[in-house]
Amino acid sequence: MWTTYNTYAICAFAAIGGGLFGFDISSMSGVLGTNAYKNYFGNPTGYRQGGITASMPAGSLVGALASSFIADKLSRRTAIQVAAIIWIIGAILQTASNGVALLCVGRVVAGLCVGIASSIVPVYQAEIARKEIRGRVVSLQQWAITWGILIQYFIQYGASFVDGGPTAPNQGTAAFRIPWSIQMVPAFILFIGMFFLPRSPRWLASKDRWEEAIQVLGHLHGGGDVNHPKVLAEYQEIEEALRFEREEAINSYKALVEPRMLKRVILGMSIQMWSQLCGMNIMMYYIVYIMEGAGIANELLTSSIQYIINVALTLPAILYLDRFGRRPALLCGSFGMMTFLFINGALQAAYGRPNPDKSNKAITWVVQDHKSVSKAIVACSYLFVATFATTWGPTSWTYPSEIFPSKIRAKAVSLATASNWIWNCALAFGVPPLLQKIDWKMYMIFATFNGLALIHMFLTAPETKGKTLEEMDEVFDSGIPAWRGVKKGSRLDVLQTQIEKGEVKVAGFHGRDRSGAPTGIEHVENKAE
């Protein structure tokens, strides 16, 4: 079967799995303001709407926890294909829903897919990419999420004009069934296309399929030459890391809670937690409510602008994350989002008042007759989204996918992603009643969360750019405080240079014998010795 080995093409295509997450976010936010949705599902608000929205992240939590078993057993590539099939089933159930119960079931099933894909796609991308572009290609996951949000939102927006438009009193169900059914298309494309992508070389190596692993590495990083110095150096590093893990003979579950590894597990889970508590997904799920509260008349169209900003400003992060670094992105992002949320909350507190329209149960606090204030609230919302898109958005997926050793990578990333979905579920369920009960104070709460994230990341998150996956032990176990950083350079670069100069002897790859021992690659020997 024909297979592509272009790293950008592989990682971009796999990122469609992230796009499904984006599709799901907009599949709900885009219909909240339509009469079709309100009439058919009994005008859900408060905890009822929170339960519908939260059913997807609830399923995603289960999917994330199960993802490592599928990915370690069947491969990263197959796990993504399993997720695509589950998504199609979930989309069918949502499209056919005849009430809140079936809608929630469909969203739970779709959530299983999102949990698996959001855990494994970054792992697959990180294990495929070379260290110089790892941040860039893993960030494609976040970019795909933003595209999914944008595309589905405009599909929703267009479908809302079916049967008389979003405000038509008797609007038909096609307004939400059309976009929910279209969700199946990208999942089908993902399932078929993954057959034409290679398996992760690190997963192949972990299964002692060394010949396949070196062949994939050769195609990815050596132009098809398995004896290219870069390929041999990376192969040597992977082999040494796996040998060390096996010599320790520690169960992968036990390894997760070892003191030296537990701090990384907690850091990965914390980053995903803060990516939710920063308030971004509230802007995605409930932006219609926020715009209504700001006194914006055409909230559906105004909301769409922030989705465009989200897509456009994720691109600079993709291009510059490997230069700028993960740590500055996290710190600057937290500070910026905190600032814009505090401003928004202050404006709402100073110029808002209880909503005189008692029929609108979702919005209890509004800014009216203050056009300049309404514009400022919208501007700060846009700036908040822009800040997230250029910092935490891509970094929150990149960082957890690269800091763990091969033996526990899938399991640890699944725990980190599960943390994302725990908080995603809690917020999706809790924000509608929060908006009803505490109004503008909600902005202050999430601004405070960003301040706490800023302090936490400053103290615990070291820089990882320019390091191979096998060098993360050095980054985290060096004893150097996170704010001081680690020395520049990479062992892989040194080893590659030594091989090129002939200072290190590597015989080349010729396969393995029946016992699994290498028959071609020799252990590193320094000629000077």
PDB file of C-alpha atoms in Angstrom, residues 317-465:
ATOM      1  CA  ALA A 317       1.981  29.911  17.230  1.00  0.00           C
ATOM      2  CA  ILE A 318       2.477  26.959  14.885  1.00  0.00           C
ATOM      3  CA  LEU A 319       5.229  28.826  13.041  1.00  0.00           C
ATOM      4  CA  TYR A 320       7.076  30.200  16.064  1.00  0.00           C
ATOM      5  CA  LEU A 321       6.462  27.827  19.005  1.00  0.00           C
ATOM      6  CA  ASP A 322       9.722  25.958  18.345  1.00  0.00           C
ATOM      7  CA  ARG A 323      11.604  29.271  18.346  1.00  0.00           C
ATOM      8  CA  PHE A 324       9.727  31.166  21.033  1.00  0.00           C
ATOM      9  CA  GLY A 325       9.465  28.180  23.360  1.00  0.00           C
ATOM     10  CA  ARG A 326       6.772  26.488  25.422  1.00  0.00           C
ATOM     11  CA  ARG A 327       7.475  28.232  28.715  1.00  0.00           C
ATOM     12  CA  PRO A 328       7.177  31.859  27.495  1.00  0.00           C
ATOM     13  CA  ALA A 329       3.954  30.930  25.695  1.00  0.00           C
ATOM     14  CA  LEU A 330       2.407  29.584  28.893  1.00  0.00           C
ATOM     15  CA  LEU A 331       3.486  32.534  31.038  1.00  0.00           C
ATOM     16  CA  CYS A 332       2.571  35.305  28.591  1.00  0.00           C
ATOM     17  CA  GLY A 333      -0.724  33.602  27.752  1.00  0.00           C
ATOM     18  CA  SER A 334      -1.830  33.360  31.381  1.00  0.00           C
ATOM     19  CA  PHE A 335      -1.000  37.005  32.026  1.00  0.00           C
ATOM     20  CA  GLY A 336      -2.810  38.228  28.916  1.00  0.00           C
ATOM     21  CA  MET A 337      -5.977  36.189  29.479  1.00  0.00           C
ATOM     22  CA  MET A 338      -6.105  37.226  33.128  1.00  0.00           C
ATOM     23  CA  THR A 339      -5.926  40.890  32.125  1.00  0.00           C
ATOM     24  CA  PHE A 340      -8.712  40.771  29.542  1.00  0.00           C
ATOM     25  CA  LEU A 341     -11.053  38.813  31.809  1.00  0.00           C
ATOM     26  CA  PHE A 342     -10.577  41.272  34.682  1.00  0.00           C
ATOM     27  CA  ILE A 343     -11.386  44.152  32.315  1.00  0.00           C
ATOM     28  CA  ASN A 344     -14.487  42.367  31.021  1.00  0.00           C
ATOM     29  CA  GLY A 345     -15.723  41.625  34.514  1.00  0.00           C
ATOM     30  CA  ALA A 346     -15.153  45.218  35.639  1.00  0.00           C
ATOM     31  CA  LEU A 347     -17.081  46.600  32.656  1.00  0.00           C
ATOM     32  CA  GLN A 348     -19.963  44.203  33.271  1.00  0.00           C
ATOM     33  CA  ALA A 349     -20.044  45.136  36.965  1.00  0.00           C
ATOM     34  CA  ALA A 350     -19.939  48.889  36.345  1.00  0.00           C
ATOM     35  CA  TYR A 351     -22.383  49.188  33.445  1.00  0.00           C
ATOM     36  CA  GLY A 352     -24.577  46.089  33.630  1.00  0.00           C
ATOM     37  CA  ARG A 353     -27.935  45.634  35.306  1.00  0.00           C
ATOM     38  CA  PRO A 354     -30.490  42.864  35.863  1.00  0.00           C
ATOM     39  CA  ASN A 355     -32.054  41.768  32.595  1.00  0.00           C
ATOM     40  CA  PRO A 356     -35.514  43.390  32.229  1.00  0.00           C
ATOM     41  CA  ASP A 357     -36.527  40.605  29.819  1.00  0.00           C
ATOM     42  CA  LYS A 358     -37.684  37.995  32.332  1.00  0.00           C
ATOM     43  CA  SER A 359     -38.557  35.566  29.522  1.00  0.00           C
ATOM     44  CA  ASN A 360     -34.838  35.104  28.772  1.00  0.00           C
ATOM     45  CA  LYS A 361     -33.926  32.777  31.641  1.00  0.00           C
ATOM     46  CA  ALA A 362     -30.396  32.135  30.345  1.00  0.00           C
ATOM     47  CA  ILE A 363     -29.277  35.786  30.652  1.00  0.00           C
ATOM     48  CA  THR A 364     -29.955  37.570  33.950  1.00  0.00           C
ATOM     49  CA  TRP A 365     -27.422  40.421  33.657  1.00  0.00           C
ATOM     50  CA  VAL A 366     -27.040  42.667  30.601  1.00  0.00           C
ATOM     51  CA  VAL A 367     -25.299  45.828  29.425  1.00  0.00           C
ATOM     52  CA  GLN A 368     -27.830  48.067  27.676  1.00  0.00           C
ATOM     53  CA  ASP A 369     -27.697  51.581  26.211  1.00  0.00           C
ATOM     54  CA  HIS A 370     -23.900  51.683  26.503  1.00  0.00           C
ATOM     55  CA  LYS A 371     -22.703  50.938  22.973  1.00  0.00           C
ATOM     56  CA  SER A 372     -19.095  51.862  23.666  1.00  0.00           C
ATOM     57  CA  VAL A 373     -19.010  49.540  26.698  1.00  0.00           C
ATOM     58  CA  SER A 374     -20.604  46.709  24.698  1.00  0.00           C
ATOM     59  CA  LYS A 375     -17.947  47.173  22.009  1.00  0.00           C
ATOM     60  CA  ALA A 376     -15.201  47.151  24.648  1.00  0.00           C
ATOM     61  CA  ILE A 377     -16.533  43.876  26.098  1.00  0.00           C
ATOM     62  CA  VAL A 378     -16.592  42.318  22.641  1.00  0.00           C
ATOM     63  CA  ALA A 379     -13.067  43.647  21.933  1.00  0.00           C
ATOM     64  CA  CYS A 380     -11.713  42.162  25.165  1.00  0.00           C
ATOM     65  CA  SER A 381     -13.401  38.859  24.336  1.00  0.00           C
ATOM     66  CA  TYR A 382     -11.687  38.873  20.948  1.00  0.00           C
ATOM     67  CA  LEU A 383      -8.331  39.762  22.511  1.00  0.00           C
ATOM     68  CA  PHE A 384      -8.778  36.976  25.052  1.00  0.00           C
ATOM     69  CA  VAL A 385      -9.360  34.468  22.239  1.00  0.00           C
ATOM     70  CA  ALA A 386      -6.368  35.834  20.310  1.00  0.00           C
ATOM     71  CA  THR A 387      -4.144  35.423  23.374  1.00  0.00           C
ATOM     72  CA  PHE A 388      -5.260  31.831  23.935  1.00  0.00           C
ATOM     73  CA  ALA A 389      -4.837  30.977  20.249  1.00  0.00           C
ATOM     74  CA  THR A 390      -1.217  32.146  20.159  1.00  0.00           C
ATOM     75  CA  THR A 391      -0.150  30.659  23.502  1.00  0.00           C
ATOM     76  CA  TRP A 392      -2.046  28.100  25.573  1.00  0.00           C
ATOM     77  CA  GLY A 393      -4.037  26.643  22.677  1.00  0.00           C
ATOM     78  CA  PRO A 394      -1.176  24.863  20.886  1.00  0.00           C
ATOM     79  CA  THR A 395       1.157  24.609  23.897  1.00  0.00           C
ATOM     80  CA  SER A 396      -1.363  22.779  26.101  1.00  0.00           C
ATOM     81  CA  TRP A 397      -1.389  19.895  23.601  1.00  0.00           C
ATOM     82  CA  THR A 398       2.318  19.999  22.719  1.00  0.00           C
ATOM     83  CA  TYR A 399       3.830  20.044  26.208  1.00  0.00           C
ATOM     84  CA  PRO A 400       2.121  16.971  27.739  1.00  0.00           C
ATOM     85  CA  SER A 401       2.746  14.902  24.600  1.00  0.00           C
ATOM     86  CA  GLU A 402       6.531  15.312  24.769  1.00  0.00           C
ATOM     87  CA  ILE A 403       7.573  15.136  28.429  1.00  0.00           C
ATOM     88  CA  PHE A 404       7.071  11.412  29.152  1.00  0.00           C
ATOM     89  CA  PRO A 405       9.257   8.376  28.347  1.00  0.00           C
ATOM     90  CA  SER A 406       8.066   5.862  25.770  1.00  0.00           C
ATOM     91  CA  LYS A 407       6.970   3.217  28.285  1.00  0.00           C
ATOM     92  CA  ILE A 408       4.321   5.400  29.906  1.00  0.00           C
ATOM     93  CA  ARG A 409       3.746   8.077  27.239  1.00  0.00           C
ATOM     94  CA  ALA A 410       0.315   6.942  26.067  1.00  0.00           C
ATOM     95  CA  LYS A 411      -0.903   6.287  29.621  1.00  0.00           C
ATOM     96  CA  ALA A 412       0.434   9.559  31.018  1.00  0.00           C
ATOM     97  CA  VAL A 413      -0.944  11.624  28.143  1.00  0.00           C
ATOM     98  CA  SER A 414      -4.305   9.886  28.534  1.00  0.00           C
ATOM     99  CA  LEU A 415      -4.330  10.965  32.207  1.00  0.00           C
ATOM    100  CA  ALA A 416      -3.426  14.529  31.235  1.00  0.00           C
ATOM    101  CA  THR A 417      -6.170  14.594  28.620  1.00  0.00           C
ATOM    102  CA  ALA A 418      -8.611  13.046  31.098  1.00  0.00           C
ATOM    103  CA  SER A 419      -7.870  16.027  33.350  1.00  0.00           C
ATOM    104  CA  ASN A 420      -8.867  18.264  30.439  1.00  0.00           C
ATOM    105  CA  TRP A 421     -12.178  16.477  30.069  1.00  0.00           C
ATOM    106  CA  ILE A 422     -12.953  16.372  33.789  1.00  0.00           C
ATOM    107  CA  TRP A 423     -12.766  20.157  33.938  1.00  0.00           C
ATOM    108  CA  ASN A 424     -14.350  20.573  30.514  1.00  0.00           C
ATOM    109  CA  CYS A 425     -17.325  18.524  31.693  1.00  0.00           C
ATOM    110  CA  ALA A 426     -17.598  20.428  34.968  1.00  0.00           C
ATOM    111  CA  LEU A 427     -17.503  23.807  33.216  1.00  0.00           C
ATOM    112  CA  ALA A 428     -19.885  22.798  30.432  1.00  0.00           C
ATOM    113  CA  PHE A 429     -22.379  21.719  33.085  1.00  0.00           C
ATOM    114  CA  GLY A 430     -21.780  24.509  35.564  1.00  0.00           C
ATOM    115  CA  VAL A 431     -21.377  27.666  33.475  1.00  0.00           C
ATOM    116  CA  PRO A 432     -25.052  28.175  32.436  1.00  0.00           C
ATOM    117  CA  PRO A 433     -26.264  28.271  36.053  1.00  0.00           C
ATOM    118  CA  LEU A 434     -23.183  30.352  36.975  1.00  0.00           C
ATOM    119  CA  LEU A 435     -24.162  32.928  34.379  1.00  0.00           C
ATOM    120  CA  GLN A 436     -27.642  32.992  35.883  1.00  0.00           C
ATOM    121  CA  LYS A 437     -26.554  33.293  39.516  1.00  0.00           C
ATOM    122  CA  ILE A 438     -23.295  35.262  39.749  1.00  0.00           C
ATOM    123  CA  ASP A 439     -23.334  37.195  36.457  1.00  0.00           C
ATOM    124  CA  TRP A 440     -20.172  39.310  35.943  1.00  0.00           C
ATOM    125  CA  LYS A 441     -18.387  37.703  38.889  1.00  0.00           C
ATOM    126  CA  MET A 442     -17.766  34.665  36.689  1.00  0.00           C
ATOM    127  CA  TYR A 443     -15.212  36.694  34.725  1.00  0.00           C
ATOM    128  CA  MET A 444     -13.350  37.468  37.948  1.00  0.00           C
ATOM    129  CA  ILE A 445     -13.235  33.804  38.939  1.00  0.00           C
ATOM    130  CA  PHE A 446     -11.647  32.718  35.664  1.00  0.00           C
ATOM    131  CA  ALA A 447      -9.278  35.684  35.648  1.00  0.00           C
ATOM    132  CA  THR A 448      -8.061  34.512  39.067  1.00  0.00           C
ATOM    133  CA  PHE A 449      -7.550  31.007  37.694  1.00  0.00           C
ATOM    134  CA  ASN A 450      -5.248  32.488  35.032  1.00  0.00           C
ATOM    135  CA  GLY A 451      -3.267  34.262  37.726  1.00  0.00           C
ATOM    136  CA  LEU A 452      -2.812  30.989  39.606  1.00  0.00           C
ATOM    137  CA  ALA A 453      -1.778  29.250  36.378  1.00  0.00           C
ATOM    138  CA  LEU A 454       0.852  31.937  35.781  1.00  0.00           C
ATOM    139  CA  ILE A 455       2.432  31.297  39.189  1.00  0.00           C
ATOM    140  CA  HIS A 456       2.214  27.511  38.829  1.00  0.00           C
ATOM    141  CA  MET A 457       3.820  27.422  35.382  1.00  0.00           C
ATOM    142  CA  PHE A 458       6.590  29.817  36.433  1.00  0.00           C
ATOM    143  CA  LEU A 459       7.580  27.505  39.280  1.00  0.00           C
ATOM    144  CA  THR A 460       7.166  24.059  37.676  1.00  0.00           C
ATOM    145  CA  ALA A 461       7.300  24.120  33.837  1.00  0.00           C
ATOM    146  CA  PRO A 462      10.839  23.945  32.366  1.00  0.00           C
ATOM    147  CA  GLU A 463      11.535  24.676  28.711  1.00  0.00           C
ATOM    148  CA  THR A 464      11.465  21.617  26.419  1.00  0.00           C
ATOM    149  CA  LYS A 465      12.077  23.043  22.962  1.00  0.00           C
TER     150      LYS A 465
END
